[in-house]
């Protein structure tokens, strides 16, 4: 998770607002930053500044923003992803403001400039924060990729012009690693080489947000005579938002998942979610024979084009064992390390970057203590003062004497359900969408072998809701019901409610409150 707070006197801003999936807990809930300490200290940010669109930087915004009600600044891709999340939660999106890489903004005593860096998602930016007599560079996540595939390489001249910086708040994730992180261009060539050796169907699992990797896989598949399909809601959403921004204009045409069964195995490539062993993701469903589109065969290959996130090892091993039982070939970071590249800087990149910006002080963030310690040692070897390795809840002062620990506030975990559909705390009528009307939906449904189906007509009561195309909505609803996997009405409602909200948010000027009622019906045709 990431949530940084910067304050000058009584003014504050928040940088990023991420979450993580707790796969070690039942039902894999989400953990989001706790606001207990900031609220106890009277800290309420005047703006939320997003560095890039990864879940561990934006995933909790829809849960925490209602407590702040402040402007949210993000680059176009991150803003598009945030809007989708806000719409799913029934939040208005007016607060989300797009800012282009390279642009500046002011909020209270803070002047901020977005400075583009390469990472495993487009539009990742460092933040130059000027406040009072100090200039701080908050790097966010970054690397120095000479061949990023999407977007330009980092401009060293831009960062050399900033020197010297008073403080760099820097990414420690790969600080213990010597050398230079692998380029996305190298991975693209390795993927094409390996794909040419595969005979059956190929499933490549990577992070949906790594659009350069998604593009590289799709283009390599096309050159190897394979048709490309996407599998997983997160993958489909990410690609749709990116295409709308023009990032994937060179991507080959996509084949619907349901059409893959008509193609010869050696012409099929699927890009799927689930590289971290998530039990609900597409790859886990394939490994356990629970996907409605096709079954994995011994001649098939699964490529993990993603590194295991610490804490997910057990789930990933369980997934690989399930694939092994199917006699599927598995290629991963251990037997084919050339098929993945980290999005974070190794030691040579840190040396180069700090040589550009010449920081006086370093605050190492991200990673674990050993990563921060390696980062401190590297900085001190360059004459940069790095007295602290912070932990969550540390309040740190930067003044004329350098960095010091002001106070320490232990953080209790804040756990929420992934399926939470109840109104968020603080969303009262004046802040919610009820002033835009109320839409009551009652749907009679029956379970089928592959999903659910609607029985009888859709009952709809729209009170003060702007005109909507009921026929299009009904057709869309029937398609969603057919593909949703749910074992009960409660699970079906949980899955369907945010999809309906999103559909309405894209087509209505004002988003109404949606009250969804599902009624179970038995039909002889579906017993």
mmCIF file of C-alpha atoms in Angstrom, residues 53 246 263 342 360 368 486 493 509:
data_model
loop_
_atom_site.group_PDB
_atom_site.id
_atom_site.type_symbol
_atom_site.label_atom_id
_atom_site.label_comp_id
_atom_site.label_asym_id
_atom_site.label_seq_id
_atom_site.Cartn_x
_atom_site.Cartn_y
_atom_site.Cartn_z
ATOM 1 C CA UNK A 53 -2.270 3.837 -11.911
ATOM 2 C CA UNK A 246 -4.467 5.681 -27.834
ATOM 3 C CA UNK A 263 -9.385 -22.309 -33.438
ATOM 4 C CA UNK A 342 11.101 -5.577 -12.970
ATOM 5 C CA UNK A 360 21.267 16.162 -0.002
ATOM 6 C CA UNK A 368 11.202 -4.224 3.369
ATOM 7 C CA UNK A 486 -21.846 -17.201 -8.605
ATOM 8 C CA UNK A 493 -25.940 -9.543 -6.536
ATOM 9 C CA UNK A 509 -25.340 12.254 -17.351
#
